[in-house]
Amino acid sequence: NVNLSVPSGSYGIQLLGKKKSKSDGSDSGEENMSKKYLVLKQAIDQINTSHGKGSIMFVGECASPRQVPMVSTGSFALDIALGVGGFPKGRVVEIYGPKASGETNLALHVIAEVQKQG
């Protein structure tokens, strides 16, 4: 899968640019951004066709949100920050950070949560 984050969807796309003078016959910044957006949209459509729908999309755009079972981290704030309520079950998750920042502690809390769930 290819991951690409481009602001769109519920956030909208703002086409910003400085307008060039019409005297030189060039496109305005807005028209130039519109062309770039169309090329990007075509690339995304091509990737979705070749790799399957949902393999790449605009941020905030989700055709069919998947409900994946989660394991809480043991920290409500971290679960919220992850955006999905914890770590997905059955997936490999890498926890990393600077030395003594709590990676092992977090891993042990997640292990405890899994053991509680059975």
PDB file of C-alpha atoms in Angstrom:
ATOM      1  CA  ASN A   1       0.000   0.000   0.000  1.00  0.00           C
ATOM      2  CA  VAL A   2       1.066   3.542  -0.708  1.00  0.00           C
ATOM      3  CA  ASN A   3       0.325   6.217   1.862  1.00  0.00           C
ATOM      4  CA  LEU A   4      -0.168   9.820   0.811  1.00  0.00           C
ATOM      5  CA  SER A   5      -1.516  12.643   2.903  1.00  0.00           C
ATOM      6  CA  VAL A   6      -3.029  15.527   0.997  1.00  0.00           C
ATOM      7  CA  PRO A   7      -5.475  17.942   2.673  1.00  0.00           C
ATOM      8  CA  SER A   8      -8.922  17.468   1.192  1.00  0.00           C
ATOM      9  CA  GLY A   9     -12.184  15.732   1.980  1.00  0.00           C
ATOM     10  CA  SER A  10     -13.982  17.371   4.869  1.00  0.00           C
ATOM     11  CA  TYR A  11     -11.165  19.899   5.195  1.00  0.00           C
ATOM     12  CA  GLY A  12     -11.520  21.138   1.640  1.00  0.00           C
ATOM     13  CA  ILE A  13      -8.806  22.183  -0.725  1.00  0.00           C
ATOM     14  CA  GLN A  14      -7.742  25.753  -0.938  1.00  0.00           C
ATOM     15  CA  LEU A  15      -6.290  26.707  -4.250  1.00  0.00           C
ATOM     16  CA  LEU A  16      -3.873  29.468  -3.395  1.00  0.00           C
ATOM     17  CA  GLY A  17      -1.500  31.255  -5.642  1.00  0.00           C
ATOM     18  CA  LYS A  18      -0.428  34.631  -6.868  1.00  0.00           C
ATOM     19  CA  LYS A  19      -2.185  35.624 -10.060  1.00  0.00           C
ATOM     20  CA  LYS A  20       0.145  36.312 -12.928  1.00  0.00           C
ATOM     21  CA  SER A  21      -0.663  39.129 -15.228  1.00  0.00           C
ATOM     22  CA  LYS A  22      -2.822  38.176 -18.180  1.00  0.00           C
ATOM     23  CA  SER A  23      -0.627  40.257 -20.456  1.00  0.00           C
ATOM     24  CA  ASP A  24       2.072  37.582 -20.618  1.00  0.00           C
ATOM     25  CA  GLY A  25      -0.491  34.913 -21.528  1.00  0.00           C
ATOM     26  CA  SER A  26       0.341  32.653 -18.577  1.00  0.00           C
ATOM     27  CA  ASP A  27      -2.155  30.902 -16.315  1.00  0.00           C
ATOM     28  CA  SER A  28      -3.134  32.368 -12.989  1.00  0.00           C
ATOM     29  CA  GLY A  29      -1.862  30.692  -9.838  1.00  0.00           C
ATOM     30  CA  GLU A  30      -5.358  29.376  -9.190  1.00  0.00           C
ATOM     31  CA  GLU A  31      -5.590  27.753 -12.614  1.00  0.00           C
ATOM     32  CA  ASN A  32      -2.107  26.286 -12.155  1.00  0.00           C
ATOM     33  CA  MET A  33      -3.138  24.767  -8.795  1.00  0.00           C
ATOM     34  CA  SER A  34      -6.320  23.402 -10.373  1.00  0.00           C
ATOM     35  CA  LYS A  35      -4.228  21.637 -13.004  1.00  0.00           C
ATOM     36  CA  LYS A  36      -1.935  20.224 -10.310  1.00  0.00           C
ATOM     37  CA  TYR A  37      -4.965  19.009  -8.347  1.00  0.00           C
ATOM     38  CA  LEU A  38      -6.368  17.281 -11.439  1.00  0.00           C
ATOM     39  CA  VAL A  39      -3.031  15.557 -12.112  1.00  0.00           C
ATOM     40  CA  LEU A  40      -2.868  14.468  -8.454  1.00  0.00           C
ATOM     41  CA  LYS A  41      -6.454  13.186  -8.603  1.00  0.00           C
ATOM     42  CA  GLN A  42      -5.635  11.188 -11.755  1.00  0.00           C
ATOM     43  CA  ALA A  43      -2.568   9.674 -10.046  1.00  0.00           C
ATOM     44  CA  ILE A  44      -4.653   8.696  -7.005  1.00  0.00           C
ATOM     45  CA  ASP A  45      -7.323   7.151  -9.241  1.00  0.00           C
ATOM     46  CA  GLN A  46      -4.645   5.175 -11.096  1.00  0.00           C
ATOM     47  CA  ILE A  47      -3.134   3.897  -7.809  1.00  0.00           C
ATOM     48  CA  ASN A  48      -6.587   2.927  -6.519  1.00  0.00           C
ATOM     49  CA  THR A  49      -7.240   1.059  -9.784  1.00  0.00           C
ATOM     50  CA  SER A  50      -3.973  -0.870  -9.745  1.00  0.00           C
ATOM     51  CA  HIS A  51      -3.635  -1.497  -5.986  1.00  0.00           C
ATOM     52  CA  GLY A  52      -7.259  -1.571  -4.840  1.00  0.00           C
ATOM     53  CA  LYS A  53      -9.660   1.000  -3.512  1.00  0.00           C
ATOM     54  CA  GLY A  54      -8.542   2.646  -0.286  1.00  0.00           C
ATOM     55  CA  SER A  55      -4.822   2.052  -0.817  1.00  0.00           C
ATOM     56  CA  ILE A  56      -4.352   5.820  -1.164  1.00  0.00           C
ATOM     57  CA  MET A  57      -6.719   8.695  -0.445  1.00  0.00           C
ATOM     58  CA  PHE A  58      -6.942  12.297   0.644  1.00  0.00           C
ATOM     59  CA  VAL A  59      -6.770  13.036   4.373  1.00  0.00           C
ATOM     60  CA  GLY A  60     -10.256  13.136   5.883  1.00  0.00           C
ATOM     61  CA  GLU A  61     -11.689  11.113   3.021  1.00  0.00           C
ATOM     62  CA  CYS A  62     -12.691   7.590   3.907  1.00  0.00           C
ATOM     63  CA  ALA A  63     -14.907   5.565   1.614  1.00  0.00           C
ATOM     64  CA  SER A  64     -15.685   2.837   4.123  1.00  0.00           C
ATOM     65  CA  PRO A  65     -14.151   3.118   7.576  1.00  0.00           C
ATOM     66  CA  ARG A  66     -13.005  -0.274   8.808  1.00  0.00           C
ATOM     67  CA  GLN A  67     -13.782  -1.270  12.351  1.00  0.00           C
ATOM     68  CA  VAL A  68     -10.646  -2.965  13.634  1.00  0.00           C
ATOM     69  CA  PRO A  69     -10.616  -4.383  17.179  1.00  0.00           C
ATOM     70  CA  MET A  70      -8.324  -2.346  19.426  1.00  0.00           C
ATOM     71  CA  VAL A  71      -6.235  -2.917  22.528  1.00  0.00           C
ATOM     72  CA  SER A  72      -6.086   0.018  24.910  1.00  0.00           C
ATOM     73  CA  THR A  73      -2.648   1.335  25.796  1.00  0.00           C
ATOM     74  CA  GLY A  74      -3.715   1.811  29.395  1.00  0.00           C
ATOM     75  CA  SER A  75      -3.584   5.581  28.895  1.00  0.00           C
ATOM     76  CA  PHE A  76      -6.786   7.316  27.862  1.00  0.00           C
ATOM     77  CA  ALA A  77      -4.853  10.337  26.564  1.00  0.00           C
ATOM     78  CA  LEU A  78      -2.595   8.155  24.402  1.00  0.00           C
ATOM     79  CA  ASP A  79      -5.563   6.164  23.077  1.00  0.00           C
ATOM     80  CA  ILE A  80      -7.185   9.445  21.987  1.00  0.00           C
ATOM     81  CA  ALA A  81      -3.897  10.729  20.512  1.00  0.00           C
ATOM     82  CA  LEU A  82      -3.548   7.554  18.424  1.00  0.00           C
ATOM     83  CA  GLY A  83      -6.923   8.452  16.919  1.00  0.00           C
ATOM     84  CA  VAL A  84      -8.397   4.967  16.953  1.00  0.00           C
ATOM     85  CA  GLY A  85      -8.563   4.134  20.645  1.00  0.00           C
ATOM     86  CA  GLY A  86      -5.394   2.118  21.056  1.00  0.00           C
ATOM     87  CA  PHE A  87      -3.333  -0.374  19.083  1.00  0.00           C
ATOM     88  CA  PRO A  88      -5.038  -2.577  16.479  1.00  0.00           C
ATOM     89  CA  LYS A  89      -5.313  -6.253  17.427  1.00  0.00           C
ATOM     90  CA  GLY A  90      -3.467  -8.718  15.231  1.00  0.00           C
ATOM     91  CA  ARG A  91      -1.085  -6.120  13.818  1.00  0.00           C
ATOM     92  CA  VAL A  92       2.592  -5.476  14.409  1.00  0.00           C
ATOM     93  CA  VAL A  93       3.155  -2.209  16.261  1.00  0.00           C
ATOM     94  CA  GLU A  94       6.584  -0.658  16.713  1.00  0.00           C
ATOM     95  CA  ILE A  95       7.106   1.430  19.830  1.00  0.00           C
ATOM     96  CA  TYR A  96      10.215   3.574  19.749  1.00  0.00           C
ATOM     97  CA  GLY A  97      11.619   6.701  21.310  1.00  0.00           C
ATOM     98  CA  PRO A  98      14.594   8.118  23.155  1.00  0.00           C
ATOM     99  CA  LYS A  99      16.213   6.085  25.888  1.00  0.00           C
ATOM    100  CA  ALA A 100      14.197   6.021  29.143  1.00  0.00           C
ATOM    101  CA  SER A 101      11.108   7.598  27.545  1.00  0.00           C
ATOM    102  CA  GLY A 102       8.772   4.785  28.610  1.00  0.00           C
ATOM    103  CA  GLU A 103       8.632   2.410  25.645  1.00  0.00           C
ATOM    104  CA  THR A 104       8.977  -0.709  27.817  1.00  0.00           C
ATOM    105  CA  ASN A 105       6.469   0.644  30.325  1.00  0.00           C
ATOM    106  CA  LEU A 106       3.957   1.254  27.527  1.00  0.00           C
ATOM    107  CA  ALA A 107       4.541  -2.242  26.104  1.00  0.00           C
ATOM    108  CA  LEU A 108       3.960  -3.787  29.546  1.00  0.00           C
ATOM    109  CA  HIS A 109       0.710  -1.814  29.973  1.00  0.00           C
ATOM    110  CA  VAL A 110      -0.506  -3.072  26.585  1.00  0.00           C
ATOM    111  CA  ILE A 111       0.433  -6.650  27.537  1.00  0.00           C
ATOM    112  CA  ALA A 112      -1.556  -6.253  30.763  1.00  0.00           C
ATOM    113  CA  GLU A 113      -4.577  -4.980  28.805  1.00  0.00           C
ATOM    114  CA  VAL A 114      -4.416  -7.974  26.446  1.00  0.00           C
ATOM    115  CA  GLN A 115      -4.210 -10.368  29.412  1.00  0.00           C
ATOM    116  CA  LYS A 116      -7.245  -8.680  31.022  1.00  0.00           C
ATOM    117  CA  GLN A 117      -9.229  -9.196  27.817  1.00  0.00           C
ATOM    118  CA  GLY A 118      -8.310 -12.877  27.749  1.00  0.00           C
TER     119      GLY A 118
END
